[in-house]
Amino acid sequence: AQPGRCAHFVQRKRRFCRMVPAPGRRFCGEHGHEEEQNDRKRIPCPLDPKHTVYEDQLQKHLKKCNSREKPKPVYFVQDINAGLKDLAEMPEKQVPLSSLSIEELGNLIIKLKKASNGLELHLKEQILSHHALQEALNDPKNGESAFKHLKQQASILGNMENLDLLGPGRCFVEFGAGRGKLSHWVDVALENVESVQFLLVERATTRFKVDGKHKRRDSIFERLQVDIQHLCLNKVPILEKNKLPVVGIGKHLCGAATDLALRCLVESYTTCCDGEDEEPAPKRSRAAQTEVAPNNSAENESSTEDRKPVAGIVIALCCHHKCDWTHYVGREFFKSIGLGPVEFHYFQRMSSWATCGMRETTSKASTSEESEDQTNDTEEHEQTLSRAEHGSDTLQGILTVEERKEIGCLCKRLIDHGRIEYLQQHGYKAALQYYTESAVSLENVLLTAVPSPFIPEPTI
């Protein structure tokens, strides 16, 4: 150990602890149990056993421990975006794919193809770019991984501009924000635009955030450390105060997080805002104008007759294998075509075949909070599924890699179509498109939605 430093050797890091012990001690407070200190005993903290505390100071420690439950923010509303509350329709236990017989798997594939018949399976390519990222895209200092992220961010911004969503008087809410890179580039694109706010929603504490780069006085950045499942947007103070139209954005928002974000925007937030008698929102884009007709009734919940507080949604989808029936917004669509939670479970597992075929990986699967910030060259949200989850024993000899990939893609499109129908039923014009090449990211589908323009019924 270095002089004046703790004498405890940290096996995991293969070095001595670098903490400074008290005068006359060989070990720091954390590792003080390794030497006798007046018979004082250290015990694991009951809130987080990764660290220890003197037993006689436990009560004092519990009041200031970083792992203690902290007061909930005002915008935390338990399970407001969770979806299904009644678990009665959930099967007790899901049988893994590997336990299915060839006949059962064949029947599932028949159901999948029947359900997919008539859906738009061949998406149009909408691979765009944006001038705000040109300098970064041309910078040779950026490696291959950074370049791939920049291309995706540029295309997302290009698609936002194409929908007329990059403009003044907006609050951009980035779901699964991670370091906040997507919001950063939106801010760069809106350099000379007034009245712009950013809310970065992230449930995990995040290192290396880029928030500090935003020094402009006329743009406001605020982080909301909360799970999307419990986020009530209309209780966020700056949204309550300024009531700017919201644009929901996200880059690779994993599985169920996409469904939670959609429900957060078009149900909990829209419902809370629609009933308020307020002055009209600031002027919006052509695609987002849904002015209230004075003599219209509000009988149809899915109509766009009410002013919509959400001007648009642009989310890069990923990790369908992490979807959850309880949170899924397309349950009604599934039920309408004779499918339910059992089929959904298998389709979400089979969706992984689209991006990883039958290969097994050793890389850790990314979660929504890791978002875009992988620094290695591994596909950022490449899932790690065991051979059992792939159902490889059942599949041997009956499905080729290409057939599995095709089935995986069908599963993804079917799940995504449920999301499109959900948005359409809530008065949005929604679409799916390829926003980047598969060589850049295997998860290359972008979900976009803007309020449908209101067309008044002809009077008789």
CSV table of N, CA and C in Angstrom, one decimal, residues 365-429:
chain,number,residue,atom,x,y,z
A,365,ALA,N,-26.5,-7.3,-22.5
A,365,ALA,CA,-27.6,-6.6,-23.2
A,365,ALA,C,-27.7,-5.2,-22.6
A,366,SER,N,-27.9,-4.2,-23.5
A,366,SER,CA,-28.1,-2.9,-23.0
A,366,SER,C,-29.5,-2.7,-22.5
A,367,THR,N,-29.6,-1.8,-21.6
A,367,THR,CA,-31.0,-1.4,-21.1
A,367,THR,C,-31.3,0.0,-21.5
A,368,SER,N,-32.6,0.4,-21.3
A,368,SER,CA,-33.0,1.7,-21.8
A,368,SER,C,-32.2,2.9,-21.2
A,369,GLU,N,-31.7,2.7,-19.9
A,369,GLU,CA,-30.9,3.8,-19.4
A,369,GLU,C,-29.5,3.9,-20.0
A,370,GLU,N,-29.0,2.8,-20.6
A,370,GLU,CA,-27.7,2.9,-21.3
A,370,GLU,C,-27.8,3.6,-22.6
A,371,SER,N,-29.0,3.5,-23.2
A,371,SER,CA,-29.3,4.3,-24.4
A,371,SER,C,-28.2,4.2,-25.4
A,372,GLU,N,-27.7,5.4,-25.8
A,372,GLU,CA,-26.9,5.5,-27.0
A,372,GLU,C,-25.4,5.5,-26.7
A,373,ASP,N,-25.0,5.3,-25.4
A,373,ASP,CA,-23.7,5.7,-25.0
A,373,ASP,C,-22.7,4.5,-24.9
A,374,GLN,N,-22.8,3.5,-25.7
A,374,GLN,CA,-21.8,2.5,-25.7
A,374,GLN,C,-20.6,3.0,-26.4
A,375,THR,N,-19.4,2.7,-25.9
A,375,THR,CA,-18.2,3.2,-26.4
A,375,THR,C,-17.5,2.1,-27.3
A,376,ASN,N,-17.9,0.9,-27.2
A,376,ASN,CA,-17.3,-0.2,-28.1
A,376,ASN,C,-18.0,-0.3,-29.4
A,377,ASP,N,-17.6,-1.3,-30.2
A,377,ASP,CA,-18.2,-1.4,-31.5
A,377,ASP,C,-19.3,-2.4,-31.6
A,378,THR,N,-19.7,-3.0,-30.4
A,378,THR,CA,-20.8,-3.9,-30.4
A,378,THR,C,-22.1,-3.2,-30.7
A,379,GLU,N,-23.0,-3.9,-31.4
A,379,GLU,CA,-24.3,-3.3,-31.6
A,379,GLU,C,-24.9,-2.8,-30.3
A,380,GLU,N,-25.3,-1.6,-30.1
A,380,GLU,CA,-25.5,-1.0,-28.8
A,380,GLU,C,-26.6,-1.7,-28.0
A,381,HIS,N,-27.6,-2.2,-28.6
A,381,HIS,CA,-28.6,-2.9,-27.9
A,381,HIS,C,-28.7,-4.4,-28.3
A,382,GLU,N,-27.6,-5.0,-28.7
A,382,GLU,CA,-27.6,-6.4,-29.1
A,382,GLU,C,-28.0,-7.2,-27.9
A,383,GLN,N,-29.0,-8.0,-28.1
A,383,GLN,CA,-29.5,-8.8,-27.0
A,383,GLN,C,-28.7,-10.1,-26.8
A,384,THR,N,-28.6,-10.5,-25.5
A,384,THR,CA,-27.9,-11.7,-25.2
A,384,THR,C,-29.0,-12.7,-24.8
A,385,LEU,N,-29.3,-13.6,-25.7
A,385,LEU,CA,-30.3,-14.7,-25.4
A,385,LEU,C,-29.6,-16.0,-25.4
A,386,SER,N,-30.0,-16.8,-24.4
A,386,SER,CA,-29.4,-18.1,-24.3
A,386,SER,C,-30.0,-19.0,-25.4
A,387,ARG,N,-29.3,-20.1,-25.6
A,387,ARG,CA,-29.7,-21.1,-26.7
A,387,ARG,C,-31.1,-21.6,-26.4
A,388,ALA,N,-31.5,-21.7,-25.1
A,388,ALA,CA,-32.8,-22.2,-24.7
A,388,ALA,C,-33.9,-21.1,-25.2
A,389,GLU,N,-33.5,-19.8,-25.0
A,389,GLU,CA,-34.5,-18.8,-25.3
A,389,GLU,C,-34.7,-18.7,-26.9
A,390,HIS,N,-33.7,-19.1,-27.6
A,390,HIS,CA,-33.8,-19.1,-29.0
A,390,HIS,C,-34.6,-20.3,-29.5
A,391,GLY,N,-34.8,-21.3,-28.7
A,391,GLY,CA,-35.5,-22.5,-29.1
A,391,GLY,C,-34.7,-23.3,-30.1
A,392,SER,N,-33.4,-23.3,-30.0
A,392,SER,CA,-32.5,-23.8,-31.0
A,392,SER,C,-32.8,-25.3,-31.2
A,393,ASP,N,-33.0,-26.0,-30.1
A,393,ASP,CA,-33.2,-27.5,-30.3
A,393,ASP,C,-34.4,-27.8,-31.1
A,394,THR,N,-35.5,-27.0,-30.9
A,394,THR,CA,-36.7,-27.2,-31.7
A,394,THR,C,-36.5,-26.8,-33.1
A,395,LEU,N,-35.7,-25.8,-33.4
A,395,LEU,CA,-35.5,-25.3,-34.7
A,395,LEU,C,-34.6,-26.0,-35.6
A,396,GLN,N,-33.7,-26.8,-35.0
A,396,GLN,CA,-32.7,-27.4,-35.8
A,396,GLN,C,-33.3,-28.2,-36.9
A,397,GLY,N,-32.8,-27.9,-38.1
A,397,GLY,CA,-33.3,-28.6,-39.3
A,397,GLY,C,-34.6,-28.2,-39.9
A,398,ILE,N,-35.4,-27.3,-39.3
A,398,ILE,CA,-36.6,-26.9,-39.9
A,398,ILE,C,-36.7,-25.5,-40.3
A,399,LEU,N,-35.8,-24.6,-39.8
A,399,LEU,CA,-35.8,-23.2,-40.2
A,399,LEU,C,-34.3,-22.8,-40.4
A,400,THR,N,-34.1,-22.1,-41.6
A,400,THR,CA,-32.8,-21.6,-41.9
A,400,THR,C,-32.6,-20.3,-41.2
A,401,VAL,N,-31.4,-19.8,-41.2
A,401,VAL,CA,-31.1,-18.5,-40.5
A,401,VAL,C,-31.9,-17.4,-41.2
A,402,GLU,N,-32.0,-17.4,-42.5
A,402,GLU,CA,-32.8,-16.4,-43.2
A,402,GLU,C,-34.3,-16.5,-42.9
A,403,GLU,N,-34.8,-17.7,-42.7
A,403,GLU,CA,-36.2,-17.9,-42.3
A,403,GLU,C,-36.5,-17.3,-40.9
A,404,ARG,N,-35.5,-17.6,-40.0
A,404,ARG,CA,-35.6,-17.1,-38.7
A,404,ARG,C,-35.6,-15.6,-38.7
A,405,LYS,N,-34.7,-15.0,-39.5
A,405,LYS,CA,-34.6,-13.6,-39.6
A,405,LYS,C,-35.9,-13.0,-40.1
A,406,GLU,N,-36.5,-13.6,-41.1
A,406,GLU,CA,-37.8,-13.1,-41.6
A,406,GLU,C,-38.9,-13.2,-40.6
A,407,ILE,N,-38.9,-14.3,-39.8
A,407,ILE,CA,-40.0,-14.4,-38.8
A,407,ILE,C,-39.8,-13.4,-37.7
A,408,GLY,N,-38.5,-13.1,-37.3
A,408,GLY,CA,-38.2,-12.1,-36.3
A,408,GLY,C,-38.7,-10.7,-36.8
A,409,CYS,N,-38.4,-10.4,-38.1
A,409,CYS,CA,-38.9,-9.1,-38.6
A,409,CYS,C,-40.4,-9.0,-38.6
A,410,LEU,N,-41.1,-10.1,-38.9
A,410,LEU,CA,-42.6,-10.1,-38.9
A,410,LEU,C,-43.1,-9.8,-37.5
A,411,CYS,N,-42.4,-10.4,-36.5
A,411,CYS,CA,-42.8,-10.2,-35.1
A,411,CYS,C,-42.6,-8.7,-34.7
A,412,LYS,N,-41.5,-8.1,-35.1
A,412,LYS,CA,-41.3,-6.7,-34.8
A,412,LYS,C,-42.3,-5.8,-35.5
A,413,ARG,N,-42.6,-6.1,-36.8
A,413,ARG,CA,-43.6,-5.3,-37.5
A,413,ARG,C,-45.0,-5.4,-36.9
A,414,LEU,N,-45.3,-6.6,-36.4
A,414,LEU,CA,-46.7,-6.8,-35.8
A,414,LEU,C,-46.8,-6.1,-34.5
A,415,ILE,N,-45.7,-6.1,-33.7
A,415,ILE,CA,-45.8,-5.4,-32.4
A,415,ILE,C,-45.8,-3.9,-32.7
A,416,ASP,N,-45.0,-3.4,-33.7
A,416,ASP,CA,-45.0,-2.0,-34.0
A,416,ASP,C,-46.4,-1.5,-34.6
A,417,HIS,N,-47.0,-2.4,-35.4
A,417,HIS,CA,-48.3,-2.0,-36.0
A,417,HIS,C,-49.3,-1.8,-34.9
A,418,GLY,N,-49.3,-2.5,-33.8
A,418,GLY,CA,-50.1,-2.3,-32.6
A,418,GLY,C,-49.9,-0.9,-32.1
A,419,ARG,N,-48.7,-0.4,-32.1
A,419,ARG,CA,-48.4,0.9,-31.6
A,419,ARG,C,-48.9,2.0,-32.6
A,420,ILE,N,-48.8,1.7,-33.9
A,420,ILE,CA,-49.4,2.6,-34.9
A,420,ILE,C,-50.9,2.8,-34.7
A,421,GLU,N,-51.6,1.6,-34.6
A,421,GLU,CA,-53.0,1.7,-34.4
A,421,GLU,C,-53.4,2.4,-33.2
A,422,TYR,N,-52.6,2.2,-32.1
A,422,TYR,CA,-52.9,2.9,-30.9
A,422,TYR,C,-52.8,4.4,-31.1
A,423,LEU,N,-51.8,4.9,-31.8
A,423,LEU,CA,-51.6,6.3,-32.0
A,423,LEU,C,-52.7,6.8,-32.9
A,424,GLN,N,-53.1,6.1,-33.9
A,424,GLN,CA,-54.2,6.5,-34.8
A,424,GLN,C,-55.5,6.6,-34.1
A,425,GLN,N,-55.8,5.7,-33.1
A,425,GLN,CA,-57.0,5.8,-32.4
A,425,GLN,C,-57.0,7.0,-31.4
A,426,HIS,N,-55.8,7.5,-31.1
A,426,HIS,CA,-55.8,8.7,-30.3
A,426,HIS,C,-55.6,10.0,-31.1
A,427,GLY,N,-55.9,9.9,-32.4
A,427,GLY,CA,-55.9,11.1,-33.2
A,427,GLY,C,-54.5,11.6,-33.8
A,428,TYR,N,-53.6,10.6,-34.0
A,428,TYR,CA,-52.3,10.9,-34.5
A,428,TYR,C,-52.1,10.3,-35.9
A,429,LYS,N,-51.4,11.0,-36.7
A,429,LYS,CA,-51.0,10.4,-38.0
A,429,LYS,C,-49.6,9.8,-37.8
